[in-house]
mmCIF file of C-alpha atoms and ligand atoms in Angstrom:
data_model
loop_
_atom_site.group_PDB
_atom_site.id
_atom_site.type_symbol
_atom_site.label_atom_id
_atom_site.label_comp_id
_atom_site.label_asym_id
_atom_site.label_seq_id
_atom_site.Cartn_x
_atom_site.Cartn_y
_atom_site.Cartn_z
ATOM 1 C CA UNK E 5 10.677 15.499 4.379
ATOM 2 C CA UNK E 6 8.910 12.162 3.429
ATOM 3 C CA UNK E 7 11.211 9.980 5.314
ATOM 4 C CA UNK E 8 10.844 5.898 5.538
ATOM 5 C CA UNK E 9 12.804 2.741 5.548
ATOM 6 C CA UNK E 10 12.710 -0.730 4.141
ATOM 7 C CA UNK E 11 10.241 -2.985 5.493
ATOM 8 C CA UNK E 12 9.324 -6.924 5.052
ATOM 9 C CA UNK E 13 6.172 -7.677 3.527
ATOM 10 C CA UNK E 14 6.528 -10.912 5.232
ATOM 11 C CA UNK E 15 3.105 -10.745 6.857
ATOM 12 C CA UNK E 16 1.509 -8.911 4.300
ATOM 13 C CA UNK E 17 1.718 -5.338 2.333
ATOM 14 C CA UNK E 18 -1.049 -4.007 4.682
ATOM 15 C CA UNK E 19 0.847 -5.136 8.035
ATOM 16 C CA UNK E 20 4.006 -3.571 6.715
ATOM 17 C CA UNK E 21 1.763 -0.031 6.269
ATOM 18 C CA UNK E 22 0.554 -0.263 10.007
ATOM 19 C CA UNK E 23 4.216 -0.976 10.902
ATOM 20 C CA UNK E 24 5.139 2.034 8.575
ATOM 21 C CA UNK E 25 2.594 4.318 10.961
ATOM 22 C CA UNK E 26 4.274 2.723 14.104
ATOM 23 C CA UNK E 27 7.723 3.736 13.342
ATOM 24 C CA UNK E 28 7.159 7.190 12.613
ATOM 25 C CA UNK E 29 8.000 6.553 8.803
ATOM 26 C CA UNK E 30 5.352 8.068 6.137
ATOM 27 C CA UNK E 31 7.124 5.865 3.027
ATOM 28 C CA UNK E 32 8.195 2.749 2.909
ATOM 29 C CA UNK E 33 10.258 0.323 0.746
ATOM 30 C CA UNK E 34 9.734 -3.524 0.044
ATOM 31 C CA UNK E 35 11.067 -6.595 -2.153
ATOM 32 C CA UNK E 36 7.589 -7.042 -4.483
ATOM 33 C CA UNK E 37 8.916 -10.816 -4.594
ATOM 34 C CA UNK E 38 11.505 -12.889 -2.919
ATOM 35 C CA UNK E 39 14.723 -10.521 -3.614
ATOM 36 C CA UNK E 40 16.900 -13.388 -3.642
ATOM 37 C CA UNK E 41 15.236 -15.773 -6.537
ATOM 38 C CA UNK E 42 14.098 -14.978 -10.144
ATOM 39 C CA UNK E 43 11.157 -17.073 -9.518
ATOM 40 C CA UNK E 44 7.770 -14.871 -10.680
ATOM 41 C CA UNK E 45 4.376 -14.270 -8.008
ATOM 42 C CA UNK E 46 1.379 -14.464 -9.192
ATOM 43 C CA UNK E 47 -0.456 -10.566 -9.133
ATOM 44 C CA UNK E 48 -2.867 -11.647 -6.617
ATOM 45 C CA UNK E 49 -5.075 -8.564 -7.403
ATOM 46 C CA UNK E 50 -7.980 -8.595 -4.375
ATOM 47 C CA UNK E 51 -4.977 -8.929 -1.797
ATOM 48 C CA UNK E 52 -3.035 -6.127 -3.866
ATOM 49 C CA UNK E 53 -6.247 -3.414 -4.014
ATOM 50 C CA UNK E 54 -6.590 -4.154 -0.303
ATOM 51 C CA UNK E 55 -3.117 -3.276 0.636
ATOM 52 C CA UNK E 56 -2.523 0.194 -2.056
ATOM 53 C CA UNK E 57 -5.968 1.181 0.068
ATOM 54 C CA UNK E 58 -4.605 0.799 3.087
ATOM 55 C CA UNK E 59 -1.215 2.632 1.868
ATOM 56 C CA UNK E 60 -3.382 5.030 0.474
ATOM 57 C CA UNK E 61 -5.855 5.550 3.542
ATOM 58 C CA UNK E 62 -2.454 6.032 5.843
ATOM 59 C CA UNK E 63 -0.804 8.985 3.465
ATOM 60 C CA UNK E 64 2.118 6.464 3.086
ATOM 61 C CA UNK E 65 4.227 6.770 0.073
ATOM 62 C CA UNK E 66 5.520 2.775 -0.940
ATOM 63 C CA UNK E 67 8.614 2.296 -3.140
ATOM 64 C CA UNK E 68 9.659 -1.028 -3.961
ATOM 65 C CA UNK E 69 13.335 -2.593 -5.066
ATOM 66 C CA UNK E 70 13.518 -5.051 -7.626
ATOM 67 C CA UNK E 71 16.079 -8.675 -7.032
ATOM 68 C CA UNK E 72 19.462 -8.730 -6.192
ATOM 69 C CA UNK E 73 20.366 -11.250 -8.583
ATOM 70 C CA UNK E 74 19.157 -10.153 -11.564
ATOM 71 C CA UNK E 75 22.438 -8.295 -13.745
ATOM 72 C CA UNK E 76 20.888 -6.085 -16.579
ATOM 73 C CA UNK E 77 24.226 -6.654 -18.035
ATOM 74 C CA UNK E 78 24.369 -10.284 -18.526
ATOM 75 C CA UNK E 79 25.376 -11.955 -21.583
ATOM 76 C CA UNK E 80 23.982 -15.248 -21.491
ATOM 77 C CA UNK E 81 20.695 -15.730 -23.347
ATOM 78 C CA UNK E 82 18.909 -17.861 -20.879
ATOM 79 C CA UNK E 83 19.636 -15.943 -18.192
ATOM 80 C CA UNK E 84 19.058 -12.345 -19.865
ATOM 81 C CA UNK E 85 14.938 -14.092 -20.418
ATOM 82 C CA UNK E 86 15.048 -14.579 -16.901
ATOM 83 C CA UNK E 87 15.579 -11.324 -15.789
ATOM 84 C CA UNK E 88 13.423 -9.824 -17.937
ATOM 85 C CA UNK E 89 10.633 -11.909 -16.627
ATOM 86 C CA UNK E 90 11.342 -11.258 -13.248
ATOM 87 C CA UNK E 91 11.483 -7.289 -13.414
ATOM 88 C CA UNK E 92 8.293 -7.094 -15.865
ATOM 89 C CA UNK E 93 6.510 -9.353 -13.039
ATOM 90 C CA UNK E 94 8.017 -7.515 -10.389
ATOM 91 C CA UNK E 95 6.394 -3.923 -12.476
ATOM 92 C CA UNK E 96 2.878 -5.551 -12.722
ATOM 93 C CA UNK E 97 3.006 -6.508 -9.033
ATOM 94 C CA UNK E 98 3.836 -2.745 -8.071
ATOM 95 C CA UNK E 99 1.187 -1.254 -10.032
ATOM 96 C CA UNK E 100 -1.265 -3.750 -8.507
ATOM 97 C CA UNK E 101 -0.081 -2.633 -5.077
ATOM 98 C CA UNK E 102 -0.448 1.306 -6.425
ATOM 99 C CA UNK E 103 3.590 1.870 -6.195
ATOM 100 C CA UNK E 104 4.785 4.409 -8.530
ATOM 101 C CA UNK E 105 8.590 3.411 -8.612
ATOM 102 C CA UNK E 106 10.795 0.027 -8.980
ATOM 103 C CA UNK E 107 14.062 0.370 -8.286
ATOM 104 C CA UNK E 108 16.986 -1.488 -9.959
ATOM 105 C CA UNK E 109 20.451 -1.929 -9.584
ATOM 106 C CA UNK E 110 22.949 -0.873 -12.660
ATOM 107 C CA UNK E 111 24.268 -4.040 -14.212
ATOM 108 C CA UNK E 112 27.631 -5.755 -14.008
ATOM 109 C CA UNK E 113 29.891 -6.072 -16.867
ATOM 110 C CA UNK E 114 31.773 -8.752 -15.195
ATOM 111 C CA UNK E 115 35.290 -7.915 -17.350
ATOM 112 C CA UNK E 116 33.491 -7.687 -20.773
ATOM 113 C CA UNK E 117 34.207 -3.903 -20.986
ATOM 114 C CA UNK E 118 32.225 -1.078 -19.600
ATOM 115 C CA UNK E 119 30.413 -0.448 -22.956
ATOM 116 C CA UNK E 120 29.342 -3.730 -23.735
ATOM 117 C CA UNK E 121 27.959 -3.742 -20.397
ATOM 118 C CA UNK E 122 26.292 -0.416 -21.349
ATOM 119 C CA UNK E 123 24.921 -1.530 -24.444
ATOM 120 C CA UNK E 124 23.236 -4.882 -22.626
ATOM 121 C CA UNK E 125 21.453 -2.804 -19.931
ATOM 122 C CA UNK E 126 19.957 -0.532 -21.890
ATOM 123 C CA UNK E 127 18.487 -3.686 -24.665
ATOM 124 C CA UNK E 128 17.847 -5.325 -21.376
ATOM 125 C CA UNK E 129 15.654 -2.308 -20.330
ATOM 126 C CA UNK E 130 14.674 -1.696 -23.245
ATOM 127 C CA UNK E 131 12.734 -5.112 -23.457
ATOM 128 C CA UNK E 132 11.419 -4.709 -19.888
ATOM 129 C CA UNK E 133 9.721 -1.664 -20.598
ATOM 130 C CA UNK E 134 8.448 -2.803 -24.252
ATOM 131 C CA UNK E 135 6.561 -5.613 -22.374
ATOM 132 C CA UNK E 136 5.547 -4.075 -19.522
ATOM 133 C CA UNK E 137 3.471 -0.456 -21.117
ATOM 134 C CA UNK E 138 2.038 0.524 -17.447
ATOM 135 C CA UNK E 139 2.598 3.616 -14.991
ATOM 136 C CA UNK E 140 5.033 2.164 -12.612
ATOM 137 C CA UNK E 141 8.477 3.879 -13.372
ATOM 138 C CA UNK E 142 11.912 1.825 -13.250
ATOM 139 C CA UNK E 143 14.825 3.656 -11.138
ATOM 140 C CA UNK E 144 18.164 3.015 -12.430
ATOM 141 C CA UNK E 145 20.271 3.401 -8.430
ATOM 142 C CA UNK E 146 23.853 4.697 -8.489
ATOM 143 C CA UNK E 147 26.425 1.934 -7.420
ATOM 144 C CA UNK E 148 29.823 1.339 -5.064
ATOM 145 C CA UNK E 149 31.470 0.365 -8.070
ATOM 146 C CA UNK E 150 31.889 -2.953 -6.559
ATOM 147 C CA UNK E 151 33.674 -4.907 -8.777
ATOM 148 C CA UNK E 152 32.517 -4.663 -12.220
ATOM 149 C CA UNK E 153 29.292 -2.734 -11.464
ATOM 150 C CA UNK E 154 28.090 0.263 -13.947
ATOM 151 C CA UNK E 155 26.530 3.160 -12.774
ATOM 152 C CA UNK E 156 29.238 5.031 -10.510
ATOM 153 C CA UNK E 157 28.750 8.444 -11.733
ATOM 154 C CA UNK E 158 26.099 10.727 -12.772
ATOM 155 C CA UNK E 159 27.910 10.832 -16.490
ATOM 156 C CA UNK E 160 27.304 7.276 -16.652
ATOM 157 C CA UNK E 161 24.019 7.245 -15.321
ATOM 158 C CA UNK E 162 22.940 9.591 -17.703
ATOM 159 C CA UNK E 163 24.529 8.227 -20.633
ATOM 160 C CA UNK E 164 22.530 4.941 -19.759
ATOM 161 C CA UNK E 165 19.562 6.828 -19.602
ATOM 162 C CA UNK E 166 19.861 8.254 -22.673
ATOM 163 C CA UNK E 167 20.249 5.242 -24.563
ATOM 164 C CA UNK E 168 17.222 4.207 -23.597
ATOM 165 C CA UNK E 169 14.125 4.093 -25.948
ATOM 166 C CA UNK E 170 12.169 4.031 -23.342
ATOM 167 C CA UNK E 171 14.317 6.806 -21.240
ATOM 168 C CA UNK E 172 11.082 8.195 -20.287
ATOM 169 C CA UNK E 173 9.538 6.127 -18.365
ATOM 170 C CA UNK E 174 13.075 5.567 -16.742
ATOM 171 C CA UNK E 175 14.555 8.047 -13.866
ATOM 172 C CA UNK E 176 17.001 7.686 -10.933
ATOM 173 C CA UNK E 177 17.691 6.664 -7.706
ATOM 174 C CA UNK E 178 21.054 7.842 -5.451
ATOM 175 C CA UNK E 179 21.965 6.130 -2.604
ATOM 176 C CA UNK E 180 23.927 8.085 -0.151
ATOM 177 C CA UNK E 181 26.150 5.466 0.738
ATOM 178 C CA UNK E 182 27.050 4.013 -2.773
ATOM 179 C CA UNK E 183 28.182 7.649 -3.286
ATOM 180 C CA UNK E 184 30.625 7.538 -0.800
ATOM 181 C CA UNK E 185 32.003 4.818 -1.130
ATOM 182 C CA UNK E 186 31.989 5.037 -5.576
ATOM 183 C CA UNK E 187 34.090 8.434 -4.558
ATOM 184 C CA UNK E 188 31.038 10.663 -6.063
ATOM 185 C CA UNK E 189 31.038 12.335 -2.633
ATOM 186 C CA UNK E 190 34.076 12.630 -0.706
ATOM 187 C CA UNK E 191 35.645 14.272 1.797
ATOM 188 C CA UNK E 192 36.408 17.904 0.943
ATOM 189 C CA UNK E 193 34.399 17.170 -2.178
ATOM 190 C CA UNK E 194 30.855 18.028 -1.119
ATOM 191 C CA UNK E 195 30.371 21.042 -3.596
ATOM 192 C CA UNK E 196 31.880 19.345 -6.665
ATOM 193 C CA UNK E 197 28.888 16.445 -5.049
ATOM 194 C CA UNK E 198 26.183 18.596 -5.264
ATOM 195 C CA UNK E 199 27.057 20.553 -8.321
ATOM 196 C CA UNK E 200 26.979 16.974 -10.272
ATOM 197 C CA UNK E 201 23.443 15.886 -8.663
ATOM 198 C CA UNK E 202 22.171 18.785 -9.214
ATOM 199 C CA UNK E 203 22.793 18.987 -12.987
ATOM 200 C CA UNK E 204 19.087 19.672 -14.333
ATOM 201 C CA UNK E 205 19.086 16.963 -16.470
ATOM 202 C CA UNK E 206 19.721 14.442 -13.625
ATOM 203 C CA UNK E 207 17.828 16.280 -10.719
ATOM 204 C CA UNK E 208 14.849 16.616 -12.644
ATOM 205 C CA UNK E 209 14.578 12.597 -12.815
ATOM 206 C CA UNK E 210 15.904 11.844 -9.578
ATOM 207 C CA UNK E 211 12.834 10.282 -7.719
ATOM 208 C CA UNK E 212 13.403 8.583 -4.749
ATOM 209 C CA UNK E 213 16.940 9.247 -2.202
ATOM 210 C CA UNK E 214 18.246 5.805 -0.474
ATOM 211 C CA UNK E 215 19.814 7.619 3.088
ATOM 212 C CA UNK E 216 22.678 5.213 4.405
ATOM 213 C CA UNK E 217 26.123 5.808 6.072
ATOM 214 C CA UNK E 218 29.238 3.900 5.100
ATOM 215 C CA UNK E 219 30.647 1.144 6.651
ATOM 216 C CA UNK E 220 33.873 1.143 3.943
ATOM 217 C CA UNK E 221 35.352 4.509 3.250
ATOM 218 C CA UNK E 222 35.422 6.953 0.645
ATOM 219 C CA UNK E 223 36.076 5.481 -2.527
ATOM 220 C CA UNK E 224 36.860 2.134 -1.267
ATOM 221 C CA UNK E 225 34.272 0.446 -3.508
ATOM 222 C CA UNK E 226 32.859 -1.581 -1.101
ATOM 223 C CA UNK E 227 28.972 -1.666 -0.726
ATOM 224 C CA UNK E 228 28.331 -1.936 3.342
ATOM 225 C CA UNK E 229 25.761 0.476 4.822
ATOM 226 C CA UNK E 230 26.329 1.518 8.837
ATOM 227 C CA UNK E 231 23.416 3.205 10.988
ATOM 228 C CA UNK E 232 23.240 6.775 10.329
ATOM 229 C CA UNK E 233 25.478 8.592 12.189
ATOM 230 C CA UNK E 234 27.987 5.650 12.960
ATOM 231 C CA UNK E 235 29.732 4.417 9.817
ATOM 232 C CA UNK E 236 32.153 6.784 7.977
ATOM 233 C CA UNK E 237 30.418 9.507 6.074
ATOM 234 C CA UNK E 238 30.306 11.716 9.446
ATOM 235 C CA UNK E 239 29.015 15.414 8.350
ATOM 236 C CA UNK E 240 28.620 14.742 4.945
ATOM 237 C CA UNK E 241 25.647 12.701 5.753
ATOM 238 C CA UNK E 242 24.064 15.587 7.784
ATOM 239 C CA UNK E 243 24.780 18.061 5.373
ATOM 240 C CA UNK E 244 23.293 15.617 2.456
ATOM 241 C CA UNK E 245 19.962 15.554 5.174
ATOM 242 C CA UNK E 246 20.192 19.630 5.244
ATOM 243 C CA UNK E 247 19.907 19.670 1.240
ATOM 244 C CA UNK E 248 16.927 20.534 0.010
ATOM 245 C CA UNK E 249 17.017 17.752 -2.879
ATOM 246 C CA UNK E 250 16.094 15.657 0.269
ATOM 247 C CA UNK E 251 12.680 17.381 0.695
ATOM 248 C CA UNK E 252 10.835 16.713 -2.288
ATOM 249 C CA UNK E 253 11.226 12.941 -2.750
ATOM 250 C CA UNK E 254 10.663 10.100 -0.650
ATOM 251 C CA UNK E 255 13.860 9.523 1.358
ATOM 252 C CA UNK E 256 14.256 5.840 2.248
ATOM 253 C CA UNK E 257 16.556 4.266 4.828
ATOM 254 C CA UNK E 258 18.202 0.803 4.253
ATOM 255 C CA UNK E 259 20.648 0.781 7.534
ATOM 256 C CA UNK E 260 21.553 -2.617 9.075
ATOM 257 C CA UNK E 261 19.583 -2.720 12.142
ATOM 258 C CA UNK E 262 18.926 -5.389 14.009
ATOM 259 C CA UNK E 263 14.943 -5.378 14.063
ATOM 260 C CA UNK E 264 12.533 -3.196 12.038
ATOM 261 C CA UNK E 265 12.049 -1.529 15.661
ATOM 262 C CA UNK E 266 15.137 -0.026 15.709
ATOM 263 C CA UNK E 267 14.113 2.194 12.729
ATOM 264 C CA UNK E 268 12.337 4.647 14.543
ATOM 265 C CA UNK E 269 15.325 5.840 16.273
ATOM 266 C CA UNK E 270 17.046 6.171 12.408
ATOM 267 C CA UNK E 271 14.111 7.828 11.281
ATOM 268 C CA UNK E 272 14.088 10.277 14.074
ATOM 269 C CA UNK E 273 18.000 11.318 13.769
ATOM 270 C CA UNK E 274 17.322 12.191 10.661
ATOM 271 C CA UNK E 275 14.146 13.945 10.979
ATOM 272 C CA UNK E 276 16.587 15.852 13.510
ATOM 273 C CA UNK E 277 19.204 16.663 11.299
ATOM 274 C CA UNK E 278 16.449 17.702 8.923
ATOM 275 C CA UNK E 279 15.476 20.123 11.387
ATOM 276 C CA UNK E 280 18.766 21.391 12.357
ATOM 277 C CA UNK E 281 18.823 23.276 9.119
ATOM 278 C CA UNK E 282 15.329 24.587 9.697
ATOM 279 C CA UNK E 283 13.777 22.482 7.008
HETATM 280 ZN ZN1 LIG T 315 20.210 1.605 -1.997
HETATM 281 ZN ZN1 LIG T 316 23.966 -0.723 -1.066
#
């Protein structure tokens, strides 16, 4: 299993690989630019090589996740520029840094109507990936189905994807958590779970696993991760660990703990779950 977490690239993309080593982790995650601001970073390019070496030289496997608040679903003009901006800067500064994968979040119809929102994302994508033509692939991540967010259920993941003329250089993301608590895996339900993630057509583009617990319960709606282990997903979590769509992609944790430190200890529970199953 190539298991990691997300780290700050506070003090540099090189410093978060050594802390990568340090924690037992052999992938990472980071924010390629502030997460919280649509403000673009210059691709500082010297800084960049130096740190994909170093990522490179350890054997670690970097993902990165694009802003929170961009919406690929918005319907203001201004705004919809913005994003697009920000994600095709955010692409050119993971190439740079030699990440294969930015992740983003679904958009947000905000009570226009599941299809309009549809039909924004995927022009919204669309445009990203017209300006930016390099290898770094954009992840479209499962949601809660927090208020009016898109992208609950494989169906509608895949119908997003589809849409897409540029669909392939676009794959997926699931987040362990959001499942839960978006009711794709409940209690009782873990076949019917696994028989929908494992539909070829979405398996064979799912690239990169987010491993969380559940701090709101199933189907609740409510996006809060909890540490592995103590939030509300009990042995669904394990058995999701067991599975072997875990062992062929990078499996990233995003758990609230209290300092990067405390990763290790996440990293090896689940390394020990892994095992359990003799994987
Ligand atoms: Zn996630
Ligand atoms: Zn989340």
């Amino acid at each position: 299993m190539i298991i990691g977490c997300h780290l700050s690239t506070g003090q540099g993309f090189a410093r978060a690989v050594q802390n990568a080593g340090r924690l037992g982790a052999d992938a990472f995650q980071y924010f390629p630019k502030n997460p919280r601001s649509y403000r673009l970073k210059p691709v500082d390019r010297e800084e960049a090589a130096r740190g994909a070496e170093a990522a490179r030289a350890a054997g670690v496997v970097t993902v990165a996740h694009s802003a929170y608040v961009t919406n690929l679903s918005t319907g203001d003009p201004k705004l919809r520029e913005t994003t697009i901006a920000s994600i095709v800067n955010e692409l050119e500064l993971c190439e740079a840094l030699g990440t294969r994968w930015l992740i983003v979040h679904c958009g947000k119809h905000l009570g226009e109507g599941e299809a309009v929102g549809v039909r924004r994302m995927v022009e919204t994508i669309d445009e990203v990936m017209t300006r930016y033509q390099g290898p770094c692939r954009l992840l479209l991540e499962n949601t809660a189905g927090q208020g009016s967010e898109l992208g609950r259920t494989v169906d509608e993941l895949l119908a997003i994807r589809e849409a897409l003329a540029s669909h392939q250089r676009v794959g997926f993301c699931l987040d362990s958590c959001h499942a839960f608590a978006s009711g794709l895996l409940e209690p009782g339900g873990w076949e019917r779970f696994i028989q929908e993630v494992t539909r070829p057509e979405f398996a064979r583009q799912l690239e990169v696993i987010h491993l969380n617990d559940s701090k709101a319960g199933p189907g609740e709606h409510v996006d809060r991760h909890a540490l592995l282990g103590r939030g509300q997903m009990g042995e669904l979590l394990q058995e999701l660990v067991h599975h072997p769509l875990l062992q062929a992609r990078p499996v990233i944790i995003e758990t609230p703990v209290e300092h990067e430190d405390q990763y290790a200890d996440e990293i090896r529970l689940a390394r020990r779950w892994a095992a359990r199953a003799g994987t």
